[in-house]
Amino acid sequence: MKKFLFLFAVALTMVACGQKDDKQQEQPKDKKDKEVYIPQGVPVAPIQEIKVPEKGGAELGNPNAPVLKLEEGKPLDFSQLQGGGMSIGDQVAAQIDSIRYKAEHGDAKYQYAYGVCYEKGWGVEQDTKEALAWYRKAAAQENGPAYNSIGNYYREGTGVKADANKAFECYQKGAEVKDAQAMLNLGNCYYFGMGTEKNANTAVKWWKEAAEAGNAYAMAQMGDCYYHGLGVEKDLAKAIEYYTPAADKNITSALYQLGILYYTGNGVEQDQTYAELLMRKASDGGMKEAQDFLDRIKK
């Protein structure tokens, strides 16, 4: 069970919690170009930060519409867009002309954002090749999120032939310019031996840097490292220290682990009501183990 939990049951679109961390994930037989080691349990980092003021957007004809506003040194996060009952995609699509203009005039962050628009089909027709082209333009200016996205494409075989070595190189470049998600994925490469030699200690080093840079998935992973003693001394207090902010950001594996600790009173003051709340959030986030736990304690 501990080994299963350590594989970080992160409820992401492309993540399945696996118990066999050293086996190659099966690829479709009709896609030989995707025969690359893509282990189960590797988190796929979400899109990055875009800071949005409460008001603005007069250039779009709506003085109250949220707008994409980049702050120096801040990554992009389309999830910050909230307003008018519109989906994130619709809000981005409403600003596609502004994004395109800034991308075409050489702004690396907006080149990355424009790549995301093509990847998601927000305001433009979905086009993997166009997305990759804009990511490459942003990466040419050492944009960390763009390096990470290109790495994901090579890891997954999206728009390019899957290549673990190239994925590793892209994550490494992203990590060098302090992109938290690239650091997270670089740590995964070292842990699973994807495009490089397996090295758990180096994996933990990069996970820790990603966590310190604010990546919630890395926080959850560092919680597991301290809980299980992987690459660090076992330290329940440190595990809780990492699990807590990750759970606050609704990372399901952290919610689940913290729920167990509060339910048993291990390392924290026992609070079974709070534990059930944490488990419910993990279950709502798609974690089957959390729902199984809730079912067991209700019997």
Short mmCIF file of C-alpha atoms in Angstrom, two decimals:
data_model
loop_
_atom_site.label_atom_id
_atom_site.label_comp_id
_atom_site.label_asym_id
_atom_site.label_seq_id
_atom_site.Cartn_x
_atom_site.Cartn_y
_atom_site.Cartn_z
CA MET A 1 0.00 0.00 0.00
CA LYS A 2 2.85 2.38 0.84
CA LYS A 3 4.47 1.71 -2.52
CA PHE A 4 1.13 2.40 -4.22
CA LEU A 5 0.67 5.63 -2.31
CA PHE A 6 4.22 6.75 -3.11
CA LEU A 7 3.43 6.76 -6.83
CA PHE A 8 1.56 9.96 -6.15
CA ALA A 9 -2.06 9.43 -7.03
CA VAL A 10 -2.43 12.84 -8.63
CA ALA A 11 -5.80 13.21 -10.33
CA LEU A 12 -4.69 14.65 -13.62
CA THR A 13 -5.94 13.99 -17.08
CA MET A 14 -2.92 12.02 -18.14
CA VAL A 15 -1.94 10.41 -14.83
CA ALA A 16 -2.85 6.96 -13.58
CA CYS A 17 -1.52 5.85 -10.21
CA GLY A 18 0.48 2.69 -10.84
CA GLN A 19 1.99 0.11 -8.58
CA LYS A 20 4.75 -0.84 -11.03
CA ASP A 21 7.00 2.20 -11.28
CA ASP A 22 9.76 0.41 -13.19
CA LYS A 23 7.69 -1.01 -16.04
CA GLN A 24 7.07 0.68 -19.35
CA GLN A 25 3.56 1.95 -19.88
CA GLU A 26 1.92 0.09 -22.75
CA GLN A 27 1.63 2.05 -25.98
CA PRO A 28 -0.94 1.51 -28.75
CA LYS A 29 0.28 -1.19 -31.11
CA ASP A 30 -0.48 0.93 -34.15
CA LYS A 31 1.71 3.80 -32.95
CA LYS A 32 5.24 2.50 -33.04
CA ASP A 33 6.66 6.01 -32.92
CA LYS A 34 5.39 6.27 -29.36
CA GLU A 35 7.50 3.44 -28.00
CA VAL A 36 9.14 5.44 -25.26
CA TYR A 37 9.27 4.99 -21.52
CA ILE A 38 6.36 7.01 -20.11
CA PRO A 39 5.86 5.63 -16.61
CA GLN A 40 2.59 5.69 -14.78
CA GLY A 41 2.42 8.14 -11.93
CA VAL A 42 4.28 10.98 -13.64
CA PRO A 43 2.41 14.23 -13.01
CA VAL A 44 1.79 16.41 -16.02
CA ALA A 45 2.30 19.94 -14.89
CA PRO A 46 -0.66 22.28 -15.46
CA ILE A 47 -0.58 25.53 -17.38
CA GLN A 48 1.25 28.39 -15.68
CA GLU A 49 0.32 31.70 -14.10
CA ILE A 50 -1.31 34.80 -15.60
CA LYS A 51 -2.11 37.50 -13.07
CA VAL A 52 -5.50 39.12 -13.62
CA PRO A 53 -6.65 42.38 -12.02
CA GLU A 54 -10.22 42.60 -10.80
CA LYS A 55 -11.04 45.24 -13.37
CA GLY A 56 -9.65 46.23 -16.73
CA GLY A 57 -9.88 45.12 -20.32
CA ALA A 58 -11.11 48.38 -21.82
CA GLU A 59 -9.07 47.58 -24.93
CA LEU A 60 -11.48 44.68 -25.49
CA GLY A 61 -14.52 46.90 -25.27
CA ASN A 62 -15.55 45.61 -21.86
CA PRO A 63 -14.31 47.75 -18.94
CA ASN A 64 -15.08 44.99 -16.42
CA ALA A 65 -13.58 42.03 -18.29
CA PRO A 66 -10.55 40.30 -16.73
CA VAL A 67 -7.41 40.65 -18.81
CA LEU A 68 -4.19 38.72 -19.08
CA LYS A 69 -1.60 40.76 -17.23
CA LEU A 70 1.93 39.47 -16.87
CA GLU A 71 4.09 40.52 -13.97
CA GLU A 72 7.85 40.37 -14.33
CA GLY A 73 9.21 37.07 -13.14
CA LYS A 74 5.76 35.50 -12.79
CA PRO A 75 4.76 32.41 -14.77
CA LEU A 76 1.40 31.99 -16.51
CA ASP A 77 -1.77 30.55 -15.03
CA PHE A 78 -4.92 30.69 -17.11
CA SER A 79 -6.83 29.36 -14.12
CA GLN A 80 -6.55 32.85 -12.63
CA LEU A 81 -9.07 34.01 -15.21
CA GLN A 82 -12.46 34.23 -13.55
CA GLY A 83 -15.34 36.39 -14.52
CA GLY A 84 -18.68 36.71 -16.21
CA GLY A 85 -19.54 33.05 -15.87
CA MET A 86 -17.37 32.34 -18.91
CA SER A 87 -15.09 29.34 -19.20
CA ILE A 88 -11.34 29.94 -19.15
CA GLY A 89 -11.19 29.05 -22.83
CA ASP A 90 -13.89 31.58 -23.73
CA GLN A 91 -12.18 34.28 -21.69
CA VAL A 92 -8.86 33.64 -23.41
CA ALA A 93 -10.56 33.44 -26.82
CA ALA A 94 -12.08 36.88 -26.20
CA GLN A 95 -8.54 38.26 -25.96
CA ILE A 96 -6.94 36.29 -28.76
CA ASP A 97 -6.18 39.38 -30.88
CA SER A 98 -4.20 40.96 -28.05
CA ILE A 99 -2.36 37.70 -27.35
CA ARG A 100 -1.56 37.25 -31.05
CA TYR A 101 -0.31 40.82 -31.42
CA LYS A 102 2.07 40.55 -28.47
CA ALA A 103 3.25 37.10 -29.56
CA GLU A 104 3.95 38.24 -33.11
CA HIS A 105 5.88 41.21 -31.77
CA GLY A 106 8.29 38.98 -29.88
CA ASP A 107 6.97 38.79 -26.30
CA ALA A 108 8.13 35.35 -25.16
CA LYS A 109 5.46 34.96 -22.49
CA TYR A 110 2.71 35.70 -24.97
CA GLN A 111 4.35 33.42 -27.54
CA TYR A 112 3.99 30.69 -24.95
CA ALA A 113 0.39 31.78 -24.23
CA TYR A 114 -0.39 31.76 -27.97
CA GLY A 115 1.02 28.23 -28.15
CA VAL A 116 -1.37 27.21 -25.38
CA CYS A 117 -4.24 28.72 -27.38
CA TYR A 118 -3.36 26.49 -30.33
CA GLU A 119 -2.88 23.47 -28.08
CA LYS A 120 -6.29 23.96 -26.45
CA GLY A 121 -8.19 25.47 -29.38
CA TRP A 122 -8.88 28.69 -27.48
CA GLY A 123 -9.76 31.43 -29.97
CA VAL A 124 -8.04 29.59 -32.81
CA GLU A 125 -8.47 26.23 -34.47
CA GLN A 126 -6.69 23.56 -32.45
CA ASP A 127 -3.37 22.83 -34.12
CA THR A 128 -0.57 20.87 -32.46
CA LYS A 129 2.04 21.92 -35.01
CA GLU A 130 1.23 25.60 -34.55
CA ALA A 131 1.32 25.18 -30.77
CA LEU A 132 4.74 23.57 -30.99
CA ALA A 133 6.01 26.27 -33.33
CA TRP A 134 5.04 29.03 -30.88
CA TYR A 135 6.47 27.08 -27.94
CA ARG A 136 9.75 26.83 -29.85
CA LYS A 137 9.77 30.59 -30.47
CA ALA A 138 9.25 31.23 -26.77
CA ALA A 139 11.88 28.64 -25.84
CA ALA A 140 14.37 30.36 -28.14
CA GLN A 141 14.10 33.25 -25.66
CA GLU A 142 14.60 30.84 -22.74
CA ASN A 143 10.98 30.80 -21.62
CA GLY A 144 10.72 28.10 -18.95
CA PRO A 145 7.07 27.08 -19.45
CA ALA A 146 7.72 26.69 -23.18
CA TYR A 147 10.65 24.35 -22.50
CA ASN A 148 8.35 22.35 -20.23
CA SER A 149 5.58 22.14 -22.84
CA ILE A 150 7.99 21.00 -25.54
CA GLY A 151 9.30 18.40 -23.11
CA ASN A 152 5.75 17.15 -22.59
CA TYR A 153 5.29 16.84 -26.35
CA TYR A 154 8.42 14.73 -26.68
CA ARG A 155 7.49 12.66 -23.65
CA GLU A 156 4.00 11.97 -24.95
CA GLY A 157 4.80 11.80 -28.68
CA THR A 158 2.42 14.69 -29.45
CA GLY A 159 3.17 16.31 -32.80
CA VAL A 160 6.66 14.78 -32.74
CA LYS A 161 8.13 11.31 -32.44
CA ALA A 162 8.27 10.41 -28.77
CA ASP A 163 11.81 10.79 -27.50
CA ALA A 164 12.64 10.39 -23.82
CA ASN A 165 16.11 11.90 -24.26
CA LYS A 166 14.76 15.08 -25.88
CA ALA A 167 12.04 15.33 -23.26
CA PHE A 168 14.70 15.14 -20.55
CA GLU A 169 16.80 17.82 -22.29
CA CYS A 170 13.82 20.18 -22.49
CA TYR A 171 12.90 19.69 -18.85
CA GLN A 172 16.54 20.27 -17.94
CA LYS A 173 16.62 23.57 -19.84
CA GLY A 174 13.38 24.63 -18.19
CA ALA A 175 14.73 23.76 -14.77
CA GLU A 176 17.89 25.77 -15.46
CA VAL A 177 15.77 28.91 -15.93
CA LYS A 178 13.88 28.11 -12.70
CA ASP A 179 10.56 26.91 -14.13
CA ALA A 180 8.90 25.00 -11.28
CA GLN A 181 7.01 22.57 -13.50
CA ALA A 182 10.11 21.71 -15.49
CA MET A 183 11.89 21.07 -12.18
CA LEU A 184 9.05 18.73 -11.18
CA ASN A 185 9.22 16.81 -14.45
CA LEU A 186 13.01 16.69 -14.36
CA GLY A 187 12.77 15.07 -10.94
CA ASN A 188 10.35 12.52 -12.39
CA CYS A 189 12.82 11.76 -15.18
CA TYR A 190 15.54 11.01 -12.65
CA TYR A 191 13.23 8.94 -10.47
CA PHE A 192 11.86 6.78 -13.28
CA GLY A 193 15.02 6.76 -15.40
CA MET A 194 13.37 8.49 -18.36
CA GLY A 195 16.03 9.86 -20.71
CA THR A 196 18.67 9.59 -18.00
CA GLU A 197 20.01 7.21 -15.36
CA LYS A 198 17.75 6.52 -12.38
CA ASN A 199 18.81 8.55 -9.38
CA ALA A 200 16.36 8.92 -6.51
CA ASN A 201 18.52 11.44 -4.66
CA THR A 202 18.72 13.74 -7.68
CA ALA A 203 14.98 13.32 -8.22
CA VAL A 204 14.33 14.47 -4.66
CA LYS A 205 16.67 17.44 -5.15
CA TRP A 206 14.59 18.68 -8.11
CA TRP A 207 11.25 17.91 -6.46
CA LYS A 208 12.35 19.92 -3.46
CA GLU A 209 13.37 22.87 -5.62
CA ALA A 210 10.05 22.70 -7.43
CA ALA A 211 8.20 22.62 -4.12
CA GLU A 212 10.15 25.60 -2.82
CA ALA A 213 9.23 27.42 -6.04
CA GLY A 214 5.55 26.86 -5.21
CA ASN A 215 4.62 23.81 -7.29
CA ALA A 216 1.82 22.06 -5.42
CA TYR A 217 2.40 18.65 -7.01
CA ALA A 218 6.04 18.78 -5.96
CA MET A 219 4.92 19.65 -2.43
CA ALA A 220 2.82 16.50 -2.37
CA GLN A 221 5.73 14.45 -3.65
CA MET A 222 8.08 15.87 -1.04
CA GLY A 223 5.48 14.98 1.57
CA ASP A 224 5.67 11.39 0.34
CA CYS A 225 9.47 11.50 0.36
CA TYR A 226 9.55 12.48 4.03
CA TYR A 227 6.73 10.09 4.89
CA HIS A 228 8.49 7.09 3.29
CA GLY A 229 12.10 8.19 3.75
CA LEU A 230 12.99 8.35 0.06
CA GLY A 231 16.14 10.39 -0.50
CA VAL A 232 15.67 12.02 2.90
CA GLU A 233 15.38 10.89 6.50
CA LYS A 234 11.86 9.86 7.48
CA ASP A 235 10.23 12.82 9.18
CA LEU A 236 6.50 12.85 9.74
CA ALA A 237 6.47 16.50 10.82
CA LYS A 238 8.19 17.51 7.56
CA ALA A 239 5.81 15.33 5.58
CA ILE A 240 2.84 17.13 7.12
CA GLU A 241 4.56 20.45 6.46
CA TYR A 242 4.58 19.64 2.74
CA TYR A 243 1.23 17.85 2.57
CA THR A 244 -0.69 20.74 4.12
CA PRO A 245 -0.12 23.46 1.47
CA ALA A 246 -0.53 20.84 -1.28
CA ALA A 247 -3.87 19.82 0.21
CA ASP A 248 -4.86 23.48 0.42
CA LYS A 249 -4.42 23.53 -3.37
CA ASN A 250 -6.59 20.40 -3.71
CA ILE A 251 -3.85 17.97 -4.72
CA THR A 252 -5.69 14.69 -4.22
CA SER A 253 -2.75 12.58 -3.04
CA ALA A 254 -1.96 15.16 -0.34
CA LEU A 255 -5.61 15.37 0.70
CA TYR A 256 -5.70 11.58 1.00
CA GLN A 257 -2.47 11.23 2.98
CA LEU A 258 -3.32 14.11 5.28
CA GLY A 259 -6.79 12.63 5.75
CA ILE A 260 -5.29 9.37 6.96
CA LEU A 261 -3.00 11.19 9.39
CA TYR A 262 -5.86 13.23 10.88
CA TYR A 263 -8.11 10.18 11.07
CA THR A 264 -5.51 8.17 13.00
CA GLY A 265 -4.02 11.11 14.91
CA ASN A 266 -0.57 10.20 13.64
CA GLY A 267 1.65 13.30 13.85
CA VAL A 268 -1.34 15.62 14.32
CA GLU A 269 -4.16 16.04 16.81
CA GLN A 270 -6.79 13.49 15.86
CA ASP A 271 -9.78 15.03 14.08
CA GLN A 272 -11.89 12.46 12.25
CA THR A 273 -14.44 15.02 11.09
CA TYR A 274 -11.72 17.03 9.36
CA ALA A 275 -10.22 13.80 8.04
CA GLU A 276 -13.51 12.91 6.36
CA LEU A 277 -13.67 16.38 4.83
CA LEU A 278 -10.20 15.91 3.35
CA MET A 279 -11.12 12.47 2.05
CA ARG A 280 -14.31 13.83 0.50
CA LYS A 281 -12.30 16.47 -1.37
CA ALA A 282 -9.87 13.82 -2.59
CA SER A 283 -12.77 11.66 -3.73
CA ASP A 284 -14.42 14.59 -5.48
CA GLY A 285 -11.09 15.12 -7.23
CA GLY A 286 -11.33 11.62 -8.67
CA MET A 287 -9.26 9.57 -6.23
CA LYS A 288 -10.85 6.13 -5.93
CA GLU A 289 -8.81 5.21 -2.84
CA ALA A 290 -10.32 8.14 -0.95
CA GLN A 291 -13.85 7.00 -1.78
CA ASP A 292 -12.94 3.44 -0.76
CA PHE A 293 -11.70 4.81 2.56
CA LEU A 294 -14.95 6.72 3.11
CA ASP A 295 -16.97 3.62 2.27
CA ARG A 296 -15.00 1.53 4.78
CA ILE A 297 -15.36 3.93 7.71
CA LYS A 298 -19.11 4.28 7.08
CA LYS A 299 -19.73 0.55 7.42
#
